[in-house]
């Protein structure tokens, strides 16, 4: 008796259970960053796909709210300054005077009071995320790490959650005091009329506050498990990235200050 191998039915093979990956939003990680930062950052590092959208969208939404809340106060301040006219204004032609008043009125419109501050705020946070992740990944790679770029981007985005608190504090301060508030950076340590290298240091310190330092500390905490480097090497690589980003963030303000002084000297 011969057996027909075609009639032999094989038992179905159960597919291996796929490893569960975190979803794209992970709202439960938000309180974890503040309560259990080390364990939460390990979850972020373990993600193999992009999970950076949640913190960046949260910051963007709060920036929109902040711009809307500050718009009436910003408009009031701008309208209060509209009564002042430049020296020699009475000698201007009627057409030039009309153009001046038109430009002043445009400055209190929605474009200047809402759209431009909104775009500036959102762009600033997204550029910080992109530049910091790019520089950090480059430095870690040069020091021997083989971490994927997406993992670095994920960690930077979730480490930026303390900056959400900064925007929340700004919104609350605006609602309570009905003022735009003073800058929260450490630039007050250097005199406002400082020149030369001290002027550059002032712009570097302007980007630093308690929330930014908190963000930097979270990156330092995640550096070793993220890069798989020795803790000391990962620490110094991350610290170099922090310093480089602070220096880069000071360049636009310094250039703007130089251009302003050049324009003032030219008009004089």
PDB file of C-alpha atoms in Angstrom:
ATOM      1  CA  UNK A   1       0.000   0.000   0.000  1.00  0.00           C
ATOM      2  CA  UNK A   2       1.426   3.294  -1.074  1.00  0.00           C
ATOM      3  CA  UNK A   3       0.797   6.601   0.579  1.00  0.00           C
ATOM      4  CA  UNK A   4      -0.236   9.563  -1.531  1.00  0.00           C
ATOM      5  CA  UNK A   5       1.746  12.458  -0.223  1.00  0.00           C
ATOM      6  CA  UNK A   6      -0.674  14.911  -1.814  1.00  0.00           C
ATOM      7  CA  UNK A   7      -3.446  13.661   0.456  1.00  0.00           C
ATOM      8  CA  UNK A   8      -1.488  14.316   3.570  1.00  0.00           C
ATOM      9  CA  UNK A   9      -2.640  17.621   5.030  1.00  0.00           C
ATOM     10  CA  UNK A  10      -0.210  19.571   7.094  1.00  0.00           C
ATOM     11  CA  UNK A  11      -1.324  21.335  10.224  1.00  0.00           C
ATOM     12  CA  UNK A  12      -1.577  25.111   9.739  1.00  0.00           C
ATOM     13  CA  UNK A  13       1.397  26.990  11.081  1.00  0.00           C
ATOM     14  CA  UNK A  14       0.479  29.858  13.386  1.00  0.00           C
ATOM     15  CA  UNK A  15       2.216  33.058  12.413  1.00  0.00           C
ATOM     16  CA  UNK A  16       4.643  34.425  14.928  1.00  0.00           C
ATOM     17  CA  UNK A  17       3.172  37.119  17.087  1.00  0.00           C
ATOM     18  CA  UNK A  18       4.440  40.439  15.871  1.00  0.00           C
ATOM     19  CA  UNK A  19       6.190  42.630  18.336  1.00  0.00           C
ATOM     20  CA  UNK A  20       3.857  45.362  19.427  1.00  0.00           C
ATOM     21  CA  UNK A  21       4.998  48.791  18.412  1.00  0.00           C
ATOM     22  CA  UNK A  22       3.806  52.018  20.064  1.00  0.00           C
ATOM     23  CA  UNK A  23       1.139  53.922  18.205  1.00  0.00           C
ATOM     24  CA  UNK A  24       1.779  57.256  16.552  1.00  0.00           C
ATOM     25  CA  UNK A  25       0.327  59.418  19.344  1.00  0.00           C
ATOM     26  CA  UNK A  26       1.182  57.904  22.741  1.00  0.00           C
ATOM     27  CA  UNK A  27      -0.590  60.498  24.860  1.00  0.00           C
ATOM     28  CA  UNK A  28       0.215  58.439  27.957  1.00  0.00           C
ATOM     29  CA  UNK A  29       3.877  59.348  27.518  1.00  0.00           C
ATOM     30  CA  UNK A  30       3.153  63.053  28.118  1.00  0.00           C
ATOM     31  CA  UNK A  31       2.775  62.850  31.922  1.00  0.00           C
ATOM     32  CA  UNK A  32       5.457  60.163  31.974  1.00  0.00           C
ATOM     33  CA  UNK A  33       8.092  62.593  30.697  1.00  0.00           C
ATOM     34  CA  UNK A  34       7.518  64.731  33.817  1.00  0.00           C
ATOM     35  CA  UNK A  35       6.841  61.968  36.372  1.00  0.00           C
ATOM     36  CA  UNK A  36       9.100  59.128  35.203  1.00  0.00           C
ATOM     37  CA  UNK A  37      11.389  60.680  32.579  1.00  0.00           C
ATOM     38  CA  UNK A  38      13.997  57.909  32.461  1.00  0.00           C
ATOM     39  CA  UNK A  39      11.575  55.022  31.921  1.00  0.00           C
ATOM     40  CA  UNK A  40       9.450  57.044  29.503  1.00  0.00           C
ATOM     41  CA  UNK A  41      12.467  58.008  27.422  1.00  0.00           C
ATOM     42  CA  UNK A  42      13.383  54.316  27.218  1.00  0.00           C
ATOM     43  CA  UNK A  43       9.962  53.679  25.667  1.00  0.00           C
ATOM     44  CA  UNK A  44      10.605  56.481  23.166  1.00  0.00           C
ATOM     45  CA  UNK A  45      14.016  55.015  22.317  1.00  0.00           C
ATOM     46  CA  UNK A  46      12.500  51.559  21.812  1.00  0.00           C
ATOM     47  CA  UNK A  47      10.131  52.858  19.119  1.00  0.00           C
ATOM     48  CA  UNK A  48      11.269  51.820  15.653  1.00  0.00           C
ATOM     49  CA  UNK A  49       8.974  54.208  13.786  1.00  0.00           C
ATOM     50  CA  UNK A  50       8.430  57.994  13.990  1.00  0.00           C
ATOM     51  CA  UNK A  51       6.603  58.999  17.171  1.00  0.00           C
ATOM     52  CA  UNK A  52       7.699  62.641  17.245  1.00  0.00           C
ATOM     53  CA  UNK A  53       4.479  64.215  15.979  1.00  0.00           C
ATOM     54  CA  UNK A  54       2.543  64.340  19.273  1.00  0.00           C
ATOM     55  CA  UNK A  55       4.812  66.735  21.261  1.00  0.00           C
ATOM     56  CA  UNK A  56       5.417  68.980  18.258  1.00  0.00           C
ATOM     57  CA  UNK A  57       1.698  69.281  17.498  1.00  0.00           C
ATOM     58  CA  UNK A  58       0.993  69.986  21.164  1.00  0.00           C
ATOM     59  CA  UNK A  59       3.533  72.813  21.191  1.00  0.00           C
ATOM     60  CA  UNK A  60       2.155  74.174  17.902  1.00  0.00           C
ATOM     61  CA  UNK A  61      -1.442  74.237  19.189  1.00  0.00           C
ATOM     62  CA  UNK A  62      -0.379  76.077  22.343  1.00  0.00           C
ATOM     63  CA  UNK A  63       1.606  78.591  20.274  1.00  0.00           C
ATOM     64  CA  UNK A  64      -1.585  79.298  18.277  1.00  0.00           C
ATOM     65  CA  UNK A  65      -3.508  79.870  21.526  1.00  0.00           C
ATOM     66  CA  UNK A  66      -0.716  82.077  22.854  1.00  0.00           C
ATOM     67  CA  UNK A  67      -0.744  84.210  19.697  1.00  0.00           C
ATOM     68  CA  UNK A  68      -4.528  84.640  19.875  1.00  0.00           C
ATOM     69  CA  UNK A  69      -4.426  85.554  23.577  1.00  0.00           C
ATOM     70  CA  UNK A  70      -1.602  88.073  23.116  1.00  0.00           C
ATOM     71  CA  UNK A  71      -3.043  89.676  19.953  1.00  0.00           C
ATOM     72  CA  UNK A  72      -5.333  92.234  21.706  1.00  0.00           C
ATOM     73  CA  UNK A  73      -2.547  93.352  24.031  1.00  0.00           C
ATOM     74  CA  UNK A  74      -0.057  93.540  21.173  1.00  0.00           C
ATOM     75  CA  UNK A  75      -2.572  95.607  19.182  1.00  0.00           C
ATOM     76  CA  UNK A  76      -3.121  97.965  22.108  1.00  0.00           C
ATOM     77  CA  UNK A  77       0.610  98.547  22.482  1.00  0.00           C
ATOM     78  CA  UNK A  78       1.010  99.171  18.748  1.00  0.00           C
ATOM     79  CA  UNK A  79      -1.915 101.608  18.641  1.00  0.00           C
ATOM     80  CA  UNK A  80      -0.465 103.530  21.578  1.00  0.00           C
ATOM     81  CA  UNK A  81       2.722 104.077  19.595  1.00  0.00           C
ATOM     82  CA  UNK A  82       0.914 105.186  16.450  1.00  0.00           C
ATOM     83  CA  UNK A  83       0.479 108.705  17.816  1.00  0.00           C
ATOM     84  CA  UNK A  84       4.201 109.367  17.606  1.00  0.00           C
ATOM     85  CA  UNK A  85       5.586 110.668  14.328  1.00  0.00           C
ATOM     86  CA  UNK A  86       9.203 110.896  13.140  1.00  0.00           C
ATOM     87  CA  UNK A  87      11.205 114.103  13.440  1.00  0.00           C
ATOM     88  CA  UNK A  88      10.521 116.515  10.598  1.00  0.00           C
ATOM     89  CA  UNK A  89       7.229 114.808   9.804  1.00  0.00           C
ATOM     90  CA  UNK A  90       5.569 118.174   9.203  1.00  0.00           C
ATOM     91  CA  UNK A  91       7.885 118.769   6.253  1.00  0.00           C
ATOM     92  CA  UNK A  92       6.915 115.548   4.498  1.00  0.00           C
ATOM     93  CA  UNK A  93       4.698 115.671   1.447  1.00  0.00           C
ATOM     94  CA  UNK A  94       1.036 114.742   1.811  1.00  0.00           C
ATOM     95  CA  UNK A  95       1.621 111.541  -0.143  1.00  0.00           C
ATOM     96  CA  UNK A  96       4.509 110.486   2.126  1.00  0.00           C
ATOM     97  CA  UNK A  97       2.487 111.258   5.239  1.00  0.00           C
ATOM     98  CA  UNK A  98      -0.427 109.222   3.914  1.00  0.00           C
ATOM     99  CA  UNK A  99       1.886 106.282   3.177  1.00  0.00           C
ATOM    100  CA  UNK A 100       3.336 106.515   6.681  1.00  0.00           C
ATOM    101  CA  UNK A 101      -0.096 106.395   8.331  1.00  0.00           C
ATOM    102  CA  UNK A 102      -1.124 103.552   6.049  1.00  0.00           C
ATOM    103  CA  UNK A 103       1.932 101.530   7.030  1.00  0.00           C
ATOM    104  CA  UNK A 104       1.244 102.202  10.710  1.00  0.00           C
ATOM    105  CA  UNK A 105      -2.336 101.018  10.330  1.00  0.00           C
ATOM    106  CA  UNK A 106      -1.161  97.869   8.561  1.00  0.00           C
ATOM    107  CA  UNK A 107       1.082  97.071  11.525  1.00  0.00           C
ATOM    108  CA  UNK A 108      -1.947  96.674  13.797  1.00  0.00           C
ATOM    109  CA  UNK A 109      -3.735  94.351  11.377  1.00  0.00           C
ATOM    110  CA  UNK A 110      -4.180  90.590  11.886  1.00  0.00           C
ATOM    111  CA  UNK A 111      -1.133  89.820   9.747  1.00  0.00           C
ATOM    112  CA  UNK A 112       1.282  91.563  12.140  1.00  0.00           C
ATOM    113  CA  UNK A 113      -0.636  90.942  15.359  1.00  0.00           C
ATOM    114  CA  UNK A 114      -1.504  87.245  14.898  1.00  0.00           C
ATOM    115  CA  UNK A 115      -0.110  85.563  11.779  1.00  0.00           C
ATOM    116  CA  UNK A 116       3.528  86.696  11.982  1.00  0.00           C
ATOM    117  CA  UNK A 117       3.945  85.991  15.751  1.00  0.00           C
ATOM    118  CA  UNK A 118       2.207  82.641  15.264  1.00  0.00           C
ATOM    119  CA  UNK A 119       4.464  81.621  12.373  1.00  0.00           C
ATOM    120  CA  UNK A 120       7.546  82.829  14.213  1.00  0.00           C
ATOM    121  CA  UNK A 121       6.686  80.793  17.306  1.00  0.00           C
ATOM    122  CA  UNK A 122       5.778  77.571  15.501  1.00  0.00           C
ATOM    123  CA  UNK A 123       8.741  77.792  13.123  1.00  0.00           C
ATOM    124  CA  UNK A 124      11.108  78.394  16.021  1.00  0.00           C
ATOM    125  CA  UNK A 125      10.138  75.189  17.827  1.00  0.00           C
ATOM    126  CA  UNK A 126      10.102  73.039  14.693  1.00  0.00           C
ATOM    127  CA  UNK A 127      13.494  74.392  13.584  1.00  0.00           C
ATOM    128  CA  UNK A 128      14.880  73.707  17.067  1.00  0.00           C
ATOM    129  CA  UNK A 129      13.688  70.095  16.806  1.00  0.00           C
ATOM    130  CA  UNK A 130      15.077  69.589  13.298  1.00  0.00           C
ATOM    131  CA  UNK A 131      18.453  71.284  13.866  1.00  0.00           C
ATOM    132  CA  UNK A 132      19.059  69.740  17.288  1.00  0.00           C
ATOM    133  CA  UNK A 133      18.205  66.239  16.017  1.00  0.00           C
ATOM    134  CA  UNK A 134      20.425  66.664  12.946  1.00  0.00           C
ATOM    135  CA  UNK A 135      23.445  67.925  14.896  1.00  0.00           C
ATOM    136  CA  UNK A 136      22.998  65.394  17.695  1.00  0.00           C
ATOM    137  CA  UNK A 137      22.748  62.491  15.269  1.00  0.00           C
ATOM    138  CA  UNK A 138      25.841  63.692  13.409  1.00  0.00           C
ATOM    139  CA  UNK A 139      27.916  64.021  16.591  1.00  0.00           C
ATOM    140  CA  UNK A 140      26.770  60.656  17.932  1.00  0.00           C
ATOM    141  CA  UNK A 141      27.616  59.033  14.598  1.00  0.00           C
ATOM    142  CA  UNK A 142      31.087  60.603  14.600  1.00  0.00           C
ATOM    143  CA  UNK A 143      31.692  59.282  18.127  1.00  0.00           C
ATOM    144  CA  UNK A 144      30.900  55.720  17.099  1.00  0.00           C
ATOM    145  CA  UNK A 145      27.154  55.320  17.583  1.00  0.00           C
ATOM    146  CA  UNK A 146      25.002  53.605  14.979  1.00  0.00           C
ATOM    147  CA  UNK A 147      21.676  54.932  16.212  1.00  0.00           C
ATOM    148  CA  UNK A 148      19.054  55.595  13.546  1.00  0.00           C
ATOM    149  CA  UNK A 149      18.108  59.188  12.786  1.00  0.00           C
ATOM    150  CA  UNK A 150      14.427  58.504  13.499  1.00  0.00           C
ATOM    151  CA  UNK A 151      15.248  57.467  17.073  1.00  0.00           C
ATOM    152  CA  UNK A 152      17.166  60.697  17.661  1.00  0.00           C
ATOM    153  CA  UNK A 153      14.287  62.736  16.233  1.00  0.00           C
ATOM    154  CA  UNK A 154      11.841  60.919  18.507  1.00  0.00           C
ATOM    155  CA  UNK A 155      13.883  61.576  21.639  1.00  0.00           C
ATOM    156  CA  UNK A 156      14.433  65.261  20.837  1.00  0.00           C
ATOM    157  CA  UNK A 157      10.720  65.819  20.215  1.00  0.00           C
ATOM    158  CA  UNK A 158       9.622  64.198  23.486  1.00  0.00           C
ATOM    159  CA  UNK A 159      12.412  65.906  25.423  1.00  0.00           C
ATOM    160  CA  UNK A 160      10.942  69.224  24.223  1.00  0.00           C
ATOM    161  CA  UNK A 161       7.802  68.723  26.348  1.00  0.00           C
ATOM    162  CA  UNK A 162       9.133  71.058  29.110  1.00  0.00           C
ATOM    163  CA  UNK A 163       8.894  73.806  26.472  1.00  0.00           C
ATOM    164  CA  UNK A 164       5.142  73.124  26.473  1.00  0.00           C
ATOM    165  CA  UNK A 165       5.125  74.317  30.083  1.00  0.00           C
ATOM    166  CA  UNK A 166       6.922  77.478  28.969  1.00  0.00           C
ATOM    167  CA  UNK A 167       4.146  78.294  26.490  1.00  0.00           C
ATOM    168  CA  UNK A 168       1.473  77.468  29.091  1.00  0.00           C
ATOM    169  CA  UNK A 169       3.104  79.835  31.588  1.00  0.00           C
ATOM    170  CA  UNK A 170       3.210  82.560  28.935  1.00  0.00           C
ATOM    171  CA  UNK A 171      -0.510  82.086  28.191  1.00  0.00           C
ATOM    172  CA  UNK A 172      -1.460  82.196  31.885  1.00  0.00           C
ATOM    173  CA  UNK A 173       0.752  85.230  32.491  1.00  0.00           C
ATOM    174  CA  UNK A 174      -0.858  87.082  29.575  1.00  0.00           C
ATOM    175  CA  UNK A 175      -4.388  86.264  30.754  1.00  0.00           C
ATOM    176  CA  UNK A 176      -3.717  87.226  34.376  1.00  0.00           C
ATOM    177  CA  UNK A 177      -1.503  90.312  34.038  1.00  0.00           C
ATOM    178  CA  UNK A 178      -2.797  91.523  30.641  1.00  0.00           C
ATOM    179  CA  UNK A 179       0.823  92.099  29.603  1.00  0.00           C
ATOM    180  CA  UNK A 180       3.145  90.290  27.240  1.00  0.00           C
ATOM    181  CA  UNK A 181       5.635  89.644  30.019  1.00  0.00           C
ATOM    182  CA  UNK A 182       9.405  89.908  30.093  1.00  0.00           C
ATOM    183  CA  UNK A 183      11.738  87.472  28.330  1.00  0.00           C
ATOM    184  CA  UNK A 184      12.412  84.369  30.416  1.00  0.00           C
ATOM    185  CA  UNK A 185      15.976  83.835  29.250  1.00  0.00           C
ATOM    186  CA  UNK A 186      19.193  84.520  31.128  1.00  0.00           C
ATOM    187  CA  UNK A 187      20.085  87.520  28.963  1.00  0.00           C
ATOM    188  CA  UNK A 188      19.497  89.837  31.949  1.00  0.00           C
ATOM    189  CA  UNK A 189      22.847  88.645  33.302  1.00  0.00           C
ATOM    190  CA  UNK A 190      24.523  90.786  30.626  1.00  0.00           C
ATOM    191  CA  UNK A 191      23.900  94.508  30.213  1.00  0.00           C
ATOM    192  CA  UNK A 192      21.530  95.444  27.391  1.00  0.00           C
ATOM    193  CA  UNK A 193      24.059  97.899  25.948  1.00  0.00           C
ATOM    194  CA  UNK A 194      26.878  95.334  25.877  1.00  0.00           C
ATOM    195  CA  UNK A 195      29.029  95.272  22.764  1.00  0.00           C
ATOM    196  CA  UNK A 196      31.470  92.886  21.147  1.00  0.00           C
ATOM    197  CA  UNK A 197      31.780  89.402  22.623  1.00  0.00           C
ATOM    198  CA  UNK A 198      29.512  90.264  25.558  1.00  0.00           C
ATOM    199  CA  UNK A 199      26.765  91.133  23.085  1.00  0.00           C
ATOM    200  CA  UNK A 200      27.103  87.668  21.563  1.00  0.00           C
ATOM    201  CA  UNK A 201      26.970  86.075  25.027  1.00  0.00           C
ATOM    202  CA  UNK A 202      23.787  88.019  25.722  1.00  0.00           C
ATOM    203  CA  UNK A 203      22.084  86.527  22.668  1.00  0.00           C
ATOM    204  CA  UNK A 204      23.279  83.038  23.649  1.00  0.00           C
ATOM    205  CA  UNK A 205      21.834  83.431  27.153  1.00  0.00           C
ATOM    206  CA  UNK A 206      18.584  84.787  25.701  1.00  0.00           C
ATOM    207  CA  UNK A 207      17.788  81.310  24.441  1.00  0.00           C
ATOM    208  CA  UNK A 208      18.330  79.693  27.838  1.00  0.00           C
ATOM    209  CA  UNK A 209      15.752  79.466  30.595  1.00  0.00           C
ATOM    210  CA  UNK A 210      14.653  76.832  33.109  1.00  0.00           C
ATOM    211  CA  UNK A 211      12.513  75.054  30.517  1.00  0.00           C
ATOM    212  CA  UNK A 212      15.316  74.941  27.941  1.00  0.00           C
ATOM    213  CA  UNK A 213      17.727  73.608  30.557  1.00  0.00           C
ATOM    214  CA  UNK A 214      15.132  70.981  31.468  1.00  0.00           C
ATOM    215  CA  UNK A 215      14.999  69.975  27.806  1.00  0.00           C
ATOM    216  CA  UNK A 216      18.800  69.712  27.688  1.00  0.00           C
ATOM    217  CA  UNK A 217      18.865  67.593  30.860  1.00  0.00           C
ATOM    218  CA  UNK A 218      16.343  65.143  29.365  1.00  0.00           C
ATOM    219  CA  UNK A 219      18.573  64.796  26.294  1.00  0.00           C
ATOM    220  CA  UNK A 220      21.560  64.118  28.548  1.00  0.00           C
ATOM    221  CA  UNK A 221      19.570  61.475  30.442  1.00  0.00           C
ATOM    222  CA  UNK A 222      18.630  59.730  27.187  1.00  0.00           C
ATOM    223  CA  UNK A 223      22.077  60.038  25.585  1.00  0.00           C
ATOM    224  CA  UNK A 224      23.638  56.755  26.778  1.00  0.00           C
ATOM    225  CA  UNK A 225      20.676  54.384  26.196  1.00  0.00           C
ATOM    226  CA  UNK A 226      19.966  56.075  22.877  1.00  0.00           C
ATOM    227  CA  UNK A 227      23.493  55.944  21.463  1.00  0.00           C
ATOM    228  CA  UNK A 228      24.666  52.711  23.139  1.00  0.00           C
ATOM    229  CA  UNK A 229      27.931  54.521  23.855  1.00  0.00           C
ATOM    230  CA  UNK A 230      29.746  54.712  27.156  1.00  0.00           C
ATOM    231  CA  UNK A 231      27.951  57.175  29.478  1.00  0.00           C
ATOM    232  CA  UNK A 232      30.858  59.639  29.568  1.00  0.00           C
ATOM    233  CA  UNK A 233      31.256  59.688  25.788  1.00  0.00           C
ATOM    234  CA  UNK A 234      27.492  60.049  25.251  1.00  0.00           C
ATOM    235  CA  UNK A 235      27.330  62.844  27.837  1.00  0.00           C
ATOM    236  CA  UNK A 236      30.054  64.944  26.235  1.00  0.00           C
ATOM    237  CA  UNK A 237      28.736  64.385  22.727  1.00  0.00           C
ATOM    238  CA  UNK A 238      25.305  65.612  23.825  1.00  0.00           C
ATOM    239  CA  UNK A 239      26.742  68.563  25.728  1.00  0.00           C
ATOM    240  CA  UNK A 240      28.655  69.650  22.627  1.00  0.00           C
ATOM    241  CA  UNK A 241      25.390  69.488  20.662  1.00  0.00           C
ATOM    242  CA  UNK A 242      23.630  71.657  23.262  1.00  0.00           C
ATOM    243  CA  UNK A 243      26.372  74.304  23.100  1.00  0.00           C
ATOM    244  CA  UNK A 244      26.428  74.316  19.288  1.00  0.00           C
ATOM    245  CA  UNK A 245      22.653  74.756  19.080  1.00  0.00           C
ATOM    246  CA  UNK A 246      22.766  77.629  21.582  1.00  0.00           C
ATOM    247  CA  UNK A 247      25.484  79.335  19.547  1.00  0.00           C
ATOM    248  CA  UNK A 248      23.519  78.881  16.318  1.00  0.00           C
ATOM    249  CA  UNK A 249      20.367  80.245  17.948  1.00  0.00           C
ATOM    250  CA  UNK A 250      22.243  83.428  18.898  1.00  0.00           C
ATOM    251  CA  UNK A 251      23.428  84.180  15.353  1.00  0.00           C
ATOM    252  CA  UNK A 252      20.117  85.579  13.949  1.00  0.00           C
ATOM    253  CA  UNK A 253      19.671  87.949  16.888  1.00  0.00           C
ATOM    254  CA  UNK A 254      23.255  89.143  16.627  1.00  0.00           C
ATOM    255  CA  UNK A 255      22.927  89.775  12.872  1.00  0.00           C
ATOM    256  CA  UNK A 256      19.654  91.607  13.439  1.00  0.00           C
ATOM    257  CA  UNK A 257      21.339  93.781  16.066  1.00  0.00           C
ATOM    258  CA  UNK A 258      24.208  94.631  13.710  1.00  0.00           C
ATOM    259  CA  UNK A 259      21.809  95.473  10.897  1.00  0.00           C
ATOM    260  CA  UNK A 260      19.783  97.659  13.218  1.00  0.00           C
ATOM    261  CA  UNK A 261      22.869  99.576  14.312  1.00  0.00           C
ATOM    262  CA  UNK A 262      24.014  99.923  10.698  1.00  0.00           C
ATOM    263  CA  UNK A 263      20.615 101.261   9.679  1.00  0.00           C
ATOM    264  CA  UNK A 264      20.655 103.706  12.579  1.00  0.00           C
ATOM    265  CA  UNK A 265      24.103 105.010  11.670  1.00  0.00           C
ATOM    266  CA  UNK A 266      23.117 105.339   8.009  1.00  0.00           C
ATOM    267  CA  UNK A 267      19.961 107.296   8.831  1.00  0.00           C
ATOM    268  CA  UNK A 268      21.966 109.546  11.158  1.00  0.00           C
TER     269      UNK A 268
END
